[in-house]
Short mmCIF file of C-alpha atoms in Angstrom, two decimals:
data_model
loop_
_atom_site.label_atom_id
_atom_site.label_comp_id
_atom_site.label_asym_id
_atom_site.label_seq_id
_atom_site.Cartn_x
_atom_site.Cartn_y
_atom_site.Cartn_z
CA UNK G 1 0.00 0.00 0.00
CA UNK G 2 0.84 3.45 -1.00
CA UNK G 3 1.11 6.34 1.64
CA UNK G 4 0.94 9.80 1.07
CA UNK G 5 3.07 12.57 2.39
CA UNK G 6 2.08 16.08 2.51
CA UNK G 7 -0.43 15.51 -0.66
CA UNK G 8 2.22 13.54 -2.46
CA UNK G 9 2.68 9.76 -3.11
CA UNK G 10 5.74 8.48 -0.95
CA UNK G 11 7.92 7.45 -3.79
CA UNK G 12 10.23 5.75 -2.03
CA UNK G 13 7.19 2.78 -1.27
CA UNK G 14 6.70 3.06 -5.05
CA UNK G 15 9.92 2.58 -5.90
CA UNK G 16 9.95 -0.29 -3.30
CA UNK G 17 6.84 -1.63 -4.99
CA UNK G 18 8.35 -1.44 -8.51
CA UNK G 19 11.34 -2.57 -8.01
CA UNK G 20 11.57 -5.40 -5.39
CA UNK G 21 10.00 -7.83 -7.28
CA UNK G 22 12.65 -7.73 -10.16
CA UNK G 23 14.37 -11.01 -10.28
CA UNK G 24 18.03 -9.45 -10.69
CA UNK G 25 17.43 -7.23 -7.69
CA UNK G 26 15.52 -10.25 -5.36
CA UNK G 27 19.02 -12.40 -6.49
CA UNK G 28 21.36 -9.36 -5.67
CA UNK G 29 18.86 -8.87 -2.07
CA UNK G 30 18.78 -5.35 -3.72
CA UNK G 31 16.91 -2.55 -1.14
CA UNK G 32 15.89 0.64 -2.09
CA UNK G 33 16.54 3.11 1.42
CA UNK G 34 15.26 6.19 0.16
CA UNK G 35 13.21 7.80 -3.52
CA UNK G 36 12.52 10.89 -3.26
CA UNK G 37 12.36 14.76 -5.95
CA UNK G 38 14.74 12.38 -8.80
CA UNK G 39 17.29 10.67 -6.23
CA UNK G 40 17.48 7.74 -4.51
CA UNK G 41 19.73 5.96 -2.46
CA UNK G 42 19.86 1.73 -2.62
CA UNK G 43 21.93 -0.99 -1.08
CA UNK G 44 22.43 -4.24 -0.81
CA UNK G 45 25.23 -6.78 1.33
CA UNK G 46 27.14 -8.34 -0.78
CA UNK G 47 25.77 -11.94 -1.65
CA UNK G 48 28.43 -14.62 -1.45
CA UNK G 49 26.82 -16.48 -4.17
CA UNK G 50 27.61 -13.22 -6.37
CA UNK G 51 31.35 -12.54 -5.53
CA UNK G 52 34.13 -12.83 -7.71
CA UNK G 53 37.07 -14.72 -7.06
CA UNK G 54 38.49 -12.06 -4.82
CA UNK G 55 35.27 -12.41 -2.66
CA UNK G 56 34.15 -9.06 -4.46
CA UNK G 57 30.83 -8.40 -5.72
CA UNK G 58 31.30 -9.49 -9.09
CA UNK G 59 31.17 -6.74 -11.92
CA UNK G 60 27.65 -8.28 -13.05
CA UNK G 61 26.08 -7.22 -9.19
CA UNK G 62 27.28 -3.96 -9.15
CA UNK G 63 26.52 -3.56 -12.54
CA UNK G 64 22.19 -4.32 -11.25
CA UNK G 65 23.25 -1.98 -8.78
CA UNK G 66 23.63 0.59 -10.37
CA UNK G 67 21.03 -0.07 -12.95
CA UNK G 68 18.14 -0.10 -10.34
CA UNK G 69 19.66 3.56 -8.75
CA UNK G 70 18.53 4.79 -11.92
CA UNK G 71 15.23 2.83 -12.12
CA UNK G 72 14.23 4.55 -8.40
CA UNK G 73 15.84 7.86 -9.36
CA UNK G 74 13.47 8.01 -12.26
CA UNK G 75 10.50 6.55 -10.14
CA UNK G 76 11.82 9.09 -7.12
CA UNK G 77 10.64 11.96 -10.21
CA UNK G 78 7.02 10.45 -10.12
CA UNK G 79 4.09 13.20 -8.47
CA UNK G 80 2.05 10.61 -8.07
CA UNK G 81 1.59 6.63 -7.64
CA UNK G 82 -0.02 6.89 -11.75
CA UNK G 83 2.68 8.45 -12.96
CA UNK G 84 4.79 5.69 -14.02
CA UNK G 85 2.09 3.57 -14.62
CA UNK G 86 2.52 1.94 -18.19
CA UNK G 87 5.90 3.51 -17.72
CA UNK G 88 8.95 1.15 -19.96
CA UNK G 89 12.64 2.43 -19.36
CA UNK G 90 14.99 -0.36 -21.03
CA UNK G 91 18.95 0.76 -20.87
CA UNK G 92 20.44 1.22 -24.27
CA UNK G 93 24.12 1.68 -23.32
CA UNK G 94 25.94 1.46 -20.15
CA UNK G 95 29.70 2.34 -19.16
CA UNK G 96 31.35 1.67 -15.70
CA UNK G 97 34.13 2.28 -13.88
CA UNK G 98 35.54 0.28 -11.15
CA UNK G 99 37.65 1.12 -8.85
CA UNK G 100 38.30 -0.93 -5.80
CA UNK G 101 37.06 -4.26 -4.79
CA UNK G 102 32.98 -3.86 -3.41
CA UNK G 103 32.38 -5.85 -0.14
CA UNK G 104 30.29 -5.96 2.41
CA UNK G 105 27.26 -3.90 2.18
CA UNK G 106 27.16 -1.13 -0.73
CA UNK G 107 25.46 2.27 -1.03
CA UNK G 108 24.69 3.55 -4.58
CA UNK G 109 23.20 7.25 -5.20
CA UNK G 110 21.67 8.95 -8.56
CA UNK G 111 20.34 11.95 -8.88
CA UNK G 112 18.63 12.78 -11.97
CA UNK G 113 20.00 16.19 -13.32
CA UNK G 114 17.28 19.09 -14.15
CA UNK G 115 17.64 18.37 -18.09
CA UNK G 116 16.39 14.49 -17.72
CA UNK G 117 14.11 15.42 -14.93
CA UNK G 118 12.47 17.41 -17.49
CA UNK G 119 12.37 15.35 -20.40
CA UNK G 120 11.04 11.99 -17.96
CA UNK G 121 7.90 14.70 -16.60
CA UNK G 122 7.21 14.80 -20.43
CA UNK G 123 6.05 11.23 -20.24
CA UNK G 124 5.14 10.72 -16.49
CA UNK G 125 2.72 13.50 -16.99
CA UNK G 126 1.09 11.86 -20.33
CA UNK G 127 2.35 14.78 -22.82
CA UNK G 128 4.62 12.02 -24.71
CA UNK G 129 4.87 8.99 -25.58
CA UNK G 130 8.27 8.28 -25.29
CA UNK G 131 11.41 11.18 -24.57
CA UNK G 132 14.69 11.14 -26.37
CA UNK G 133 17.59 9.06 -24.62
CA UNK G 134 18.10 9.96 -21.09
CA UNK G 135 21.34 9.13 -18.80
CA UNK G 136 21.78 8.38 -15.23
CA UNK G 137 24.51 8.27 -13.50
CA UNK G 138 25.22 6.54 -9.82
CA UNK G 139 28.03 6.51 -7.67
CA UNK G 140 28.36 3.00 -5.00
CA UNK G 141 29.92 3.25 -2.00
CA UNK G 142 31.56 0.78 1.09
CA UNK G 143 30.83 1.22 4.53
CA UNK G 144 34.08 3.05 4.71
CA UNK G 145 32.64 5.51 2.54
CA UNK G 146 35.45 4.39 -0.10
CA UNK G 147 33.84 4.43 -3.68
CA UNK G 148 34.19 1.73 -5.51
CA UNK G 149 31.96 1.85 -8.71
CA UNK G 150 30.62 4.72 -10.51
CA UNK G 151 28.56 3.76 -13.40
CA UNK G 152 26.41 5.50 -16.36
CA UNK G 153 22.91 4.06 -18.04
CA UNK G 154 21.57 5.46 -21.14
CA UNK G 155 17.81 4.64 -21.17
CA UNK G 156 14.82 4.99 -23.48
CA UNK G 157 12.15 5.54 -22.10
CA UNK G 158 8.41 5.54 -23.25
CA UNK G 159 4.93 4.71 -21.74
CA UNK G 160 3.23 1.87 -23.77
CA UNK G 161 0.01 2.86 -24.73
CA UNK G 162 -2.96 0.90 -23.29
CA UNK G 163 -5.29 -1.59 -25.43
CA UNK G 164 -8.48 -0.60 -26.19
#
């Protein structure tokens, strides 16, 4: 269930909702902490079943990682629980960039920047179909604060028209 917040849908529940059922996220034990005005914050503790052979989350983890801080960044932009209803983002291109080995439990951040904030209202409030190519970009961090990924998406996204 959905809660409000001072007249607005608590995104970070939606994003929760959206998101936690994904099977790459429920094998990663993927958690989203906080959605909220285009950023969010997610973690997980690094699985042993997904650790490289330097008992590192393996590139293919943090790589989901930083996929769904994206996914809730662009959820966190949502006014209300309709808004991404019918909603499809599918990543067209991602780079990353690591840079020291991820253990134990991982913070990654996105914040979506005022330009694709912009272009995503155009289809979360209905006035397009689909927007031109959009980026996000997320930074994951160790408990030590150390960071050890940063990664880029480039998405398209469009909202699929219902049947009638």
């Amino acid at each position: 269930m959905l809660s409000r917040q001072h007249g607005r849908v608590d995104v970070t529940a939606l994003a929760r909702t959206l998101l936690g059922p994904v099977p790459a996220h429920l094998t990663a034990g993927i958690e989203v902490l906080r959605a909220a005005d285009g950023a969010a914050e997610l973690a997980l503790s690094t699985p042993h079943a997904l650790t490289n052979v330097i008992g590192s989350l393996h590139s293919s983890g943090l790589i989901a990682l930083v996929d769904a801080a994206g996914l809730a960044a662009m959820i966190a932009a949502s006014e209300s629980a309709d808004d991404f209803q019918g909603v499809v983002p599918l990543g067209a291109a991602a780079s990353m960039e690591f840079l020291a080995p991820a253990r134990g439990r991982l913070v990654a951040s996105c914040r979506l920047d005022d330009a694709v904030r912009e272009a995503l209202r155009t289809v979360l409030s209905g006035a397009s179909d689909r927007t031109a190519r959009l980026t996000t970009s997320a930074e994951v961090v160790d408990e030590a604060g150390a960071t050890v990924c940063r990664g880029r998406f480039d998405w398209s996204v469009r909202r699929m028209r219902k049947a009638v």
